[in-house]
């Protein structure tokens, strides 16, 4: 089940525990209504077990909130449609990302993530900061004891993104991207602009492979996102992945291109 990222999880757990107490419900009674054992409830409230979307939905049922806690998670940090992908991402042994326009979230700097999120004018400053924090928190999987293999394919336009006041942010982003690309388990490949049209220009996508060998895909659009787990749809994404990967430069040449782009922004 999908984990809710810290520190949002701590806040939501505290609110669920407070609501349970106000309703006069024991952990056992709450668990029966939510669909979990008392020991599971105790572990979540004690911080030894991750808060998941299923637990949040169960809490809404047990407490008859009308979906309050699920909406709270969506409003404060992580959209509910994104939680299933977070689960796949955090438990993956292999990750594949293709992005034609932006740097993937797992490789973004804090300043770059903030600049991207601020383009959504419906988000308040607090909501932007909460989502930046959640995005940076996701990156811990790359520096853990057993990180996944991450292969990212980017279109050159994504690394040459420019604009007034964005030069320093982009320069810092390229510097971090190069540092990540030098890690043994991170591979960054760039599709050069001279390639022209290619199948990836229809949109970004991602693939995650679990330790059990199961692949899951993710597609994101202007209104949200969807997890892909049907065999025929996964086969289509795998084929498109092979296409964009074959269009990209080899790893070392991609890093050289990134260094060339970074030099245009001056020392960071």
mmCIF file of C-alpha atoms in Angstrom:
data_model
loop_
_atom_site.group_PDB
_atom_site.id
_atom_site.type_symbol
_atom_site.label_atom_id
_atom_site.label_comp_id
_atom_site.label_asym_id
_atom_site.label_seq_id
_atom_site.Cartn_x
_atom_site.Cartn_y
_atom_site.Cartn_z
ATOM 1 C CA UNK A 1 0.000 0.000 0.000
ATOM 2 C CA UNK A 2 1.162 3.547 -0.700
ATOM 3 C CA UNK A 3 2.994 5.334 2.074
ATOM 4 C CA UNK A 4 2.207 8.959 2.918
ATOM 5 C CA UNK A 5 5.499 10.893 3.102
ATOM 6 C CA UNK A 6 6.825 12.474 6.278
ATOM 7 C CA UNK A 7 6.238 14.970 7.862
ATOM 8 C CA UNK A 8 2.664 14.931 6.538
ATOM 9 C CA UNK A 9 2.144 11.405 7.883
ATOM 10 C CA UNK A 10 2.968 12.477 11.445
ATOM 11 C CA UNK A 11 0.363 15.218 11.296
ATOM 12 C CA UNK A 12 -2.353 13.001 9.789
ATOM 13 C CA UNK A 13 -1.713 10.171 12.264
ATOM 14 C CA UNK A 14 -1.969 12.626 15.149
ATOM 15 C CA UNK A 15 -5.279 13.942 13.802
ATOM 16 C CA UNK A 16 -6.686 10.422 13.321
ATOM 17 C CA UNK A 17 -5.629 9.450 16.835
ATOM 18 C CA UNK A 18 -7.212 12.610 18.242
ATOM 19 C CA UNK A 19 -10.458 11.967 16.354
ATOM 20 C CA UNK A 20 -10.508 8.353 17.534
ATOM 21 C CA UNK A 21 -10.105 9.496 21.133
ATOM 22 C CA UNK A 22 -12.796 12.144 20.768
ATOM 23 C CA UNK A 23 -15.153 9.463 19.455
ATOM 24 C CA UNK A 24 -14.396 7.299 22.494
ATOM 25 C CA UNK A 25 -13.136 4.439 20.325
ATOM 26 C CA UNK A 26 -10.497 1.973 21.445
ATOM 27 C CA UNK A 27 -7.853 0.883 18.942
ATOM 28 C CA UNK A 28 -9.673 -2.434 18.626
ATOM 29 C CA UNK A 29 -13.048 -0.816 17.911
ATOM 30 C CA UNK A 30 -11.468 1.641 15.506
ATOM 31 C CA UNK A 31 -9.643 -1.216 13.767
ATOM 32 C CA UNK A 32 -12.869 -3.159 13.253
ATOM 33 C CA UNK A 33 -14.451 -0.163 11.553
ATOM 34 C CA UNK A 34 -11.345 0.637 9.525
ATOM 35 C CA UNK A 35 -10.572 -2.952 8.489
ATOM 36 C CA UNK A 36 -7.326 -3.339 10.426
ATOM 37 C CA UNK A 37 -6.226 -5.232 13.525
ATOM 38 C CA UNK A 38 -5.729 -3.439 16.826
ATOM 39 C CA UNK A 39 -2.008 -4.210 16.608
ATOM 40 C CA UNK A 40 -1.856 -2.600 13.154
ATOM 41 C CA UNK A 41 -3.616 0.509 14.472
ATOM 42 C CA UNK A 42 -1.230 0.630 17.429
ATOM 43 C CA UNK A 43 1.799 0.340 15.132
ATOM 44 C CA UNK A 44 0.592 3.175 12.863
ATOM 45 C CA UNK A 45 -0.200 5.435 15.792
ATOM 46 C CA UNK A 46 3.152 4.584 17.387
ATOM 47 C CA UNK A 47 5.068 5.411 14.239
ATOM 48 C CA UNK A 48 6.494 1.910 13.681
ATOM 49 C CA UNK A 49 4.295 1.203 10.669
ATOM 50 C CA UNK A 50 3.782 3.424 7.635
ATOM 51 C CA UNK A 51 0.583 5.370 7.159
ATOM 52 C CA UNK A 52 -1.021 4.230 3.905
ATOM 53 C CA UNK A 53 -3.872 5.446 1.755
ATOM 54 C CA UNK A 54 -5.841 2.309 2.676
ATOM 55 C CA UNK A 55 -5.469 3.132 6.368
ATOM 56 C CA UNK A 56 -6.598 6.717 5.734
ATOM 57 C CA UNK A 57 -9.675 5.509 3.860
ATOM 58 C CA UNK A 58 -10.359 3.042 6.686
ATOM 59 C CA UNK A 59 -10.122 5.853 9.225
ATOM 60 C CA UNK A 60 -12.654 7.865 7.233
ATOM 61 C CA UNK A 61 -15.029 4.870 7.278
ATOM 62 C CA UNK A 62 -14.555 4.102 10.971
ATOM 63 C CA UNK A 63 -15.043 7.710 12.012
ATOM 64 C CA UNK A 64 -17.717 8.535 9.392
ATOM 65 C CA UNK A 65 -15.846 11.625 8.253
ATOM 66 C CA UNK A 66 -17.118 11.619 4.680
ATOM 67 C CA UNK A 67 -13.573 11.339 3.295
ATOM 68 C CA UNK A 68 -12.073 14.145 5.396
ATOM 69 C CA UNK A 69 -8.659 12.566 5.996
ATOM 70 C CA UNK A 70 -8.193 11.524 2.365
ATOM 71 C CA UNK A 71 -8.980 15.083 1.276
ATOM 72 C CA UNK A 72 -6.592 16.399 3.934
ATOM 73 C CA UNK A 73 -3.702 14.371 2.543
ATOM 74 C CA UNK A 74 -4.514 15.490 -0.987
ATOM 75 C CA UNK A 75 -4.793 19.150 0.012
ATOM 76 C CA UNK A 76 -1.691 19.334 2.202
ATOM 77 C CA UNK A 77 0.875 17.432 0.267
ATOM 78 C CA UNK A 78 0.336 14.389 -1.905
ATOM 79 C CA UNK A 79 -2.610 14.032 -4.300
ATOM 80 C CA UNK A 80 -4.439 10.757 -3.640
ATOM 81 C CA UNK A 81 -3.998 9.684 -7.273
ATOM 82 C CA UNK A 82 -0.218 9.829 -6.759
ATOM 83 C CA UNK A 83 -0.050 7.621 -3.657
ATOM 84 C CA UNK A 84 -0.219 4.244 -5.470
ATOM 85 C CA UNK A 85 2.749 5.304 -7.625
ATOM 86 C CA UNK A 86 4.700 6.344 -4.520
ATOM 87 C CA UNK A 87 4.259 2.817 -3.231
ATOM 88 C CA UNK A 88 5.651 1.346 -6.457
ATOM 89 C CA UNK A 89 8.493 3.880 -6.534
ATOM 90 C CA UNK A 90 9.581 3.283 -2.947
ATOM 91 C CA UNK A 91 9.596 -0.493 -3.293
ATOM 92 C CA UNK A 92 11.178 -0.649 -6.744
ATOM 93 C CA UNK A 93 14.450 -2.336 -7.614
ATOM 94 C CA UNK A 94 14.459 -0.648 -11.018
ATOM 95 C CA UNK A 95 12.987 2.687 -12.095
ATOM 96 C CA UNK A 96 12.624 4.095 -15.587
ATOM 97 C CA UNK A 97 11.662 7.728 -16.194
ATOM 98 C CA UNK A 98 11.123 9.560 -19.444
ATOM 99 C CA UNK A 99 10.594 13.332 -19.372
ATOM 100 C CA UNK A 100 10.431 15.502 -22.507
ATOM 101 C CA UNK A 101 10.074 18.877 -20.765
ATOM 102 C CA UNK A 102 11.136 18.727 -17.108
ATOM 103 C CA UNK A 103 13.707 17.088 -14.846
ATOM 104 C CA UNK A 104 12.142 14.049 -13.090
ATOM 105 C CA UNK A 105 11.040 14.703 -9.514
ATOM 106 C CA UNK A 106 13.556 12.222 -8.053
ATOM 107 C CA UNK A 107 16.395 14.285 -9.529
ATOM 108 C CA UNK A 108 15.131 17.828 -8.889
ATOM 109 C CA UNK A 109 16.773 20.354 -6.610
ATOM 110 C CA UNK A 110 14.612 22.058 -4.010
ATOM 111 C CA UNK A 111 14.760 25.365 -5.881
ATOM 112 C CA UNK A 112 13.827 23.750 -9.209
ATOM 113 C CA UNK A 113 10.925 21.831 -7.629
ATOM 114 C CA UNK A 114 9.683 25.042 -6.031
ATOM 115 C CA UNK A 115 9.854 26.923 -9.340
ATOM 116 C CA UNK A 116 7.926 24.160 -11.138
ATOM 117 C CA UNK A 117 5.231 23.937 -8.453
ATOM 118 C CA UNK A 118 4.790 27.704 -8.366
ATOM 119 C CA UNK A 119 3.564 27.598 -11.952
ATOM 120 C CA UNK A 120 0.348 26.084 -10.508
ATOM 121 C CA UNK A 121 -1.345 29.306 -9.450
ATOM 122 C CA UNK A 122 -4.061 27.520 -7.464
ATOM 123 C CA UNK A 123 -1.496 26.399 -4.847
ATOM 124 C CA UNK A 124 -0.812 28.623 -1.837
ATOM 125 C CA UNK A 125 2.751 29.275 -0.692
ATOM 126 C CA UNK A 126 2.281 26.807 2.167
ATOM 127 C CA UNK A 127 0.974 24.132 -0.201
ATOM 128 C CA UNK A 128 3.941 24.678 -2.513
ATOM 129 C CA UNK A 129 6.391 24.275 0.370
ATOM 130 C CA UNK A 130 4.629 21.134 1.602
ATOM 131 C CA UNK A 131 4.809 19.577 -1.850
ATOM 132 C CA UNK A 132 8.453 20.579 -2.267
ATOM 133 C CA UNK A 133 9.226 18.891 1.058
ATOM 134 C CA UNK A 134 7.382 15.735 -0.009
ATOM 135 C CA UNK A 135 9.204 15.686 -3.359
ATOM 136 C CA UNK A 136 12.633 16.023 -1.756
ATOM 137 C CA UNK A 137 11.679 13.361 0.808
ATOM 138 C CA UNK A 138 11.061 10.909 -2.061
ATOM 139 C CA UNK A 139 14.691 11.254 -3.117
ATOM 140 C CA UNK A 140 15.918 9.417 -0.014
ATOM 141 C CA UNK A 141 15.460 6.124 -1.861
ATOM 142 C CA UNK A 142 18.484 7.037 -4.005
ATOM 143 C CA UNK A 143 20.828 7.340 -1.023
ATOM 144 C CA UNK A 144 19.598 4.449 1.117
ATOM 145 C CA UNK A 145 21.367 1.185 1.824
ATOM 146 C CA UNK A 146 19.737 -0.594 -1.125
ATOM 147 C CA UNK A 147 18.876 2.045 -3.744
ATOM 148 C CA UNK A 148 17.045 1.094 -6.931
ATOM 149 C CA UNK A 149 18.684 1.307 -10.304
ATOM 150 C CA UNK A 150 17.352 4.531 -11.815
ATOM 151 C CA UNK A 151 17.520 5.189 -15.547
ATOM 152 C CA UNK A 152 16.232 8.569 -16.684
ATOM 153 C CA UNK A 153 15.880 9.634 -20.303
ATOM 154 C CA UNK A 154 15.425 13.367 -20.863
ATOM 155 C CA UNK A 155 14.870 15.377 -23.989
ATOM 156 C CA UNK A 156 17.555 18.031 -24.482
ATOM 157 C CA UNK A 157 14.909 20.754 -24.246
ATOM 158 C CA UNK A 158 14.356 19.741 -20.602
ATOM 159 C CA UNK A 159 17.978 20.484 -19.682
ATOM 160 C CA UNK A 160 18.104 23.692 -21.694
ATOM 161 C CA UNK A 161 14.952 25.177 -20.176
ATOM 162 C CA UNK A 162 15.510 28.899 -19.748
ATOM 163 C CA UNK A 163 13.700 32.034 -18.750
ATOM 164 C CA UNK A 164 14.129 35.319 -16.944
ATOM 165 C CA UNK A 165 15.480 34.730 -13.433
ATOM 166 C CA UNK A 166 15.714 30.972 -13.987
ATOM 167 C CA UNK A 167 19.385 30.756 -14.968
ATOM 168 C CA UNK A 168 20.792 30.252 -11.482
ATOM 169 C CA UNK A 169 18.113 27.699 -10.592
ATOM 170 C CA UNK A 170 18.770 25.767 -13.803
ATOM 171 C CA UNK A 171 22.525 25.950 -13.316
ATOM 172 C CA UNK A 172 22.209 24.444 -9.845
ATOM 173 C CA UNK A 173 19.841 21.809 -11.217
ATOM 174 C CA UNK A 174 22.319 20.768 -13.913
ATOM 175 C CA UNK A 175 25.105 20.558 -11.321
ATOM 176 C CA UNK A 176 23.008 18.223 -9.179
ATOM 177 C CA UNK A 177 21.900 16.217 -12.210
ATOM 178 C CA UNK A 178 25.550 15.597 -13.133
ATOM 179 C CA UNK A 179 26.356 14.572 -9.550
ATOM 180 C CA UNK A 180 23.448 12.122 -9.517
ATOM 181 C CA UNK A 181 24.432 10.772 -12.935
ATOM 182 C CA UNK A 182 27.894 9.936 -11.579
ATOM 183 C CA UNK A 183 26.377 7.546 -9.007
ATOM 184 C CA UNK A 184 26.789 3.895 -10.032
ATOM 185 C CA UNK A 185 23.060 3.139 -9.751
ATOM 186 C CA UNK A 186 21.831 6.279 -11.562
ATOM 187 C CA UNK A 187 21.955 6.547 -15.355
ATOM 188 C CA UNK A 188 20.937 9.763 -17.101
ATOM 189 C CA UNK A 189 20.595 9.810 -20.887
ATOM 190 C CA UNK A 190 19.742 12.807 -23.055
ATOM 191 C CA UNK A 191 17.952 12.718 -26.410
ATOM 192 C CA UNK A 192 19.729 15.397 -28.478
ATOM 193 C CA UNK A 193 17.647 18.144 -30.026
ATOM 194 C CA UNK A 194 18.826 17.176 -33.532
ATOM 195 C CA UNK A 195 16.806 13.947 -33.196
ATOM 196 C CA UNK A 196 13.659 15.893 -34.028
ATOM 197 C CA UNK A 197 10.356 14.070 -33.717
ATOM 198 C CA UNK A 198 10.225 10.891 -31.639
ATOM 199 C CA UNK A 199 7.512 8.865 -29.911
ATOM 200 C CA UNK A 200 8.315 10.284 -26.459
ATOM 201 C CA UNK A 201 7.102 13.742 -27.380
ATOM 202 C CA UNK A 202 3.531 12.579 -26.711
ATOM 203 C CA UNK A 203 4.201 12.774 -22.986
ATOM 204 C CA UNK A 204 6.192 11.679 -19.937
ATOM 205 C CA UNK A 205 5.883 8.258 -18.357
ATOM 206 C CA UNK A 206 7.555 6.097 -15.744
ATOM 207 C CA UNK A 207 8.028 2.403 -15.024
ATOM 208 C CA UNK A 208 8.855 0.660 -11.752
ATOM 209 C CA UNK A 209 9.901 -2.978 -11.239
ATOM 210 C CA UNK A 210 9.386 -4.550 -7.820
ATOM 211 C CA UNK A 211 11.652 -7.112 -6.187
ATOM 212 C CA UNK A 212 9.200 -9.765 -7.332
ATOM 213 C CA UNK A 213 9.686 -8.787 -10.957
ATOM 214 C CA UNK A 214 6.316 -7.050 -11.367
ATOM 215 C CA UNK A 215 6.282 -3.897 -13.493
ATOM 216 C CA UNK A 216 3.973 -0.933 -12.882
ATOM 217 C CA UNK A 217 3.683 2.166 -15.043
ATOM 218 C CA UNK A 218 2.635 5.732 -14.341
ATOM 219 C CA UNK A 219 1.240 8.422 -16.618
ATOM 220 C CA UNK A 220 0.692 12.014 -15.529
ATOM 221 C CA UNK A 221 -1.346 14.736 -17.189
ATOM 222 C CA UNK A 222 -2.777 18.169 -16.465
ATOM 223 C CA UNK A 223 -5.602 16.780 -14.316
ATOM 224 C CA UNK A 224 -3.761 14.097 -12.360
ATOM 225 C CA UNK A 225 -2.223 10.739 -13.029
ATOM 226 C CA UNK A 226 -2.929 7.058 -13.415
ATOM 227 C CA UNK A 227 -1.110 3.866 -12.468
ATOM 228 C CA UNK A 228 -0.801 1.383 -15.330
ATOM 229 C CA UNK A 229 -0.802 -2.319 -14.432
ATOM 230 C CA UNK A 230 -2.557 -4.080 -17.339
ATOM 231 C CA UNK A 231 -0.293 -6.328 -19.403
ATOM 232 C CA UNK A 232 -1.146 -4.808 -22.779
ATOM 233 C CA UNK A 233 -0.690 -1.236 -21.544
ATOM 234 C CA UNK A 234 2.577 -2.105 -19.837
ATOM 235 C CA UNK A 235 3.797 -3.727 -23.039
ATOM 236 C CA UNK A 236 3.061 -0.474 -24.880
ATOM 237 C CA UNK A 237 4.996 1.573 -22.321
ATOM 238 C CA UNK A 238 7.910 -0.882 -22.402
ATOM 239 C CA UNK A 239 8.044 -0.585 -26.186
ATOM 240 C CA UNK A 240 7.985 3.207 -25.977
ATOM 241 C CA UNK A 241 10.697 3.085 -23.343
ATOM 242 C CA UNK A 242 12.930 1.099 -25.707
ATOM 243 C CA UNK A 243 12.235 3.654 -28.445
ATOM 244 C CA UNK A 244 13.184 6.717 -26.376
ATOM 245 C CA UNK A 245 16.159 4.946 -24.807
ATOM 246 C CA UNK A 246 17.492 4.076 -28.261
ATOM 247 C CA UNK A 247 17.201 7.720 -29.354
ATOM 248 C CA UNK A 248 19.264 8.926 -26.382
ATOM 249 C CA UNK A 249 23.002 9.472 -26.159
ATOM 250 C CA UNK A 250 25.141 6.972 -24.211
ATOM 251 C CA UNK A 251 25.697 7.712 -20.518
ATOM 252 C CA UNK A 252 29.127 9.394 -20.794
ATOM 253 C CA UNK A 253 28.153 11.494 -23.815
ATOM 254 C CA UNK A 254 25.001 12.565 -21.976
ATOM 255 C CA UNK A 255 27.058 13.713 -18.981
ATOM 256 C CA UNK A 256 29.359 15.631 -21.316
ATOM 257 C CA UNK A 257 26.322 17.386 -22.814
ATOM 258 C CA UNK A 258 25.081 18.233 -19.316
ATOM 259 C CA UNK A 259 28.477 19.701 -18.442
ATOM 260 C CA UNK A 260 28.417 21.790 -21.599
ATOM 261 C CA UNK A 261 24.951 23.099 -20.714
ATOM 262 C CA UNK A 262 26.017 23.748 -17.127
ATOM 263 C CA UNK A 263 29.043 25.765 -18.236
ATOM 264 C CA UNK A 264 26.718 28.196 -19.984
ATOM 265 C CA UNK A 265 25.209 29.127 -16.603
ATOM 266 C CA UNK A 266 28.623 29.884 -15.089
ATOM 267 C CA UNK A 267 29.943 28.625 -11.734
ATOM 268 C CA UNK A 268 27.256 27.795 -9.186
#
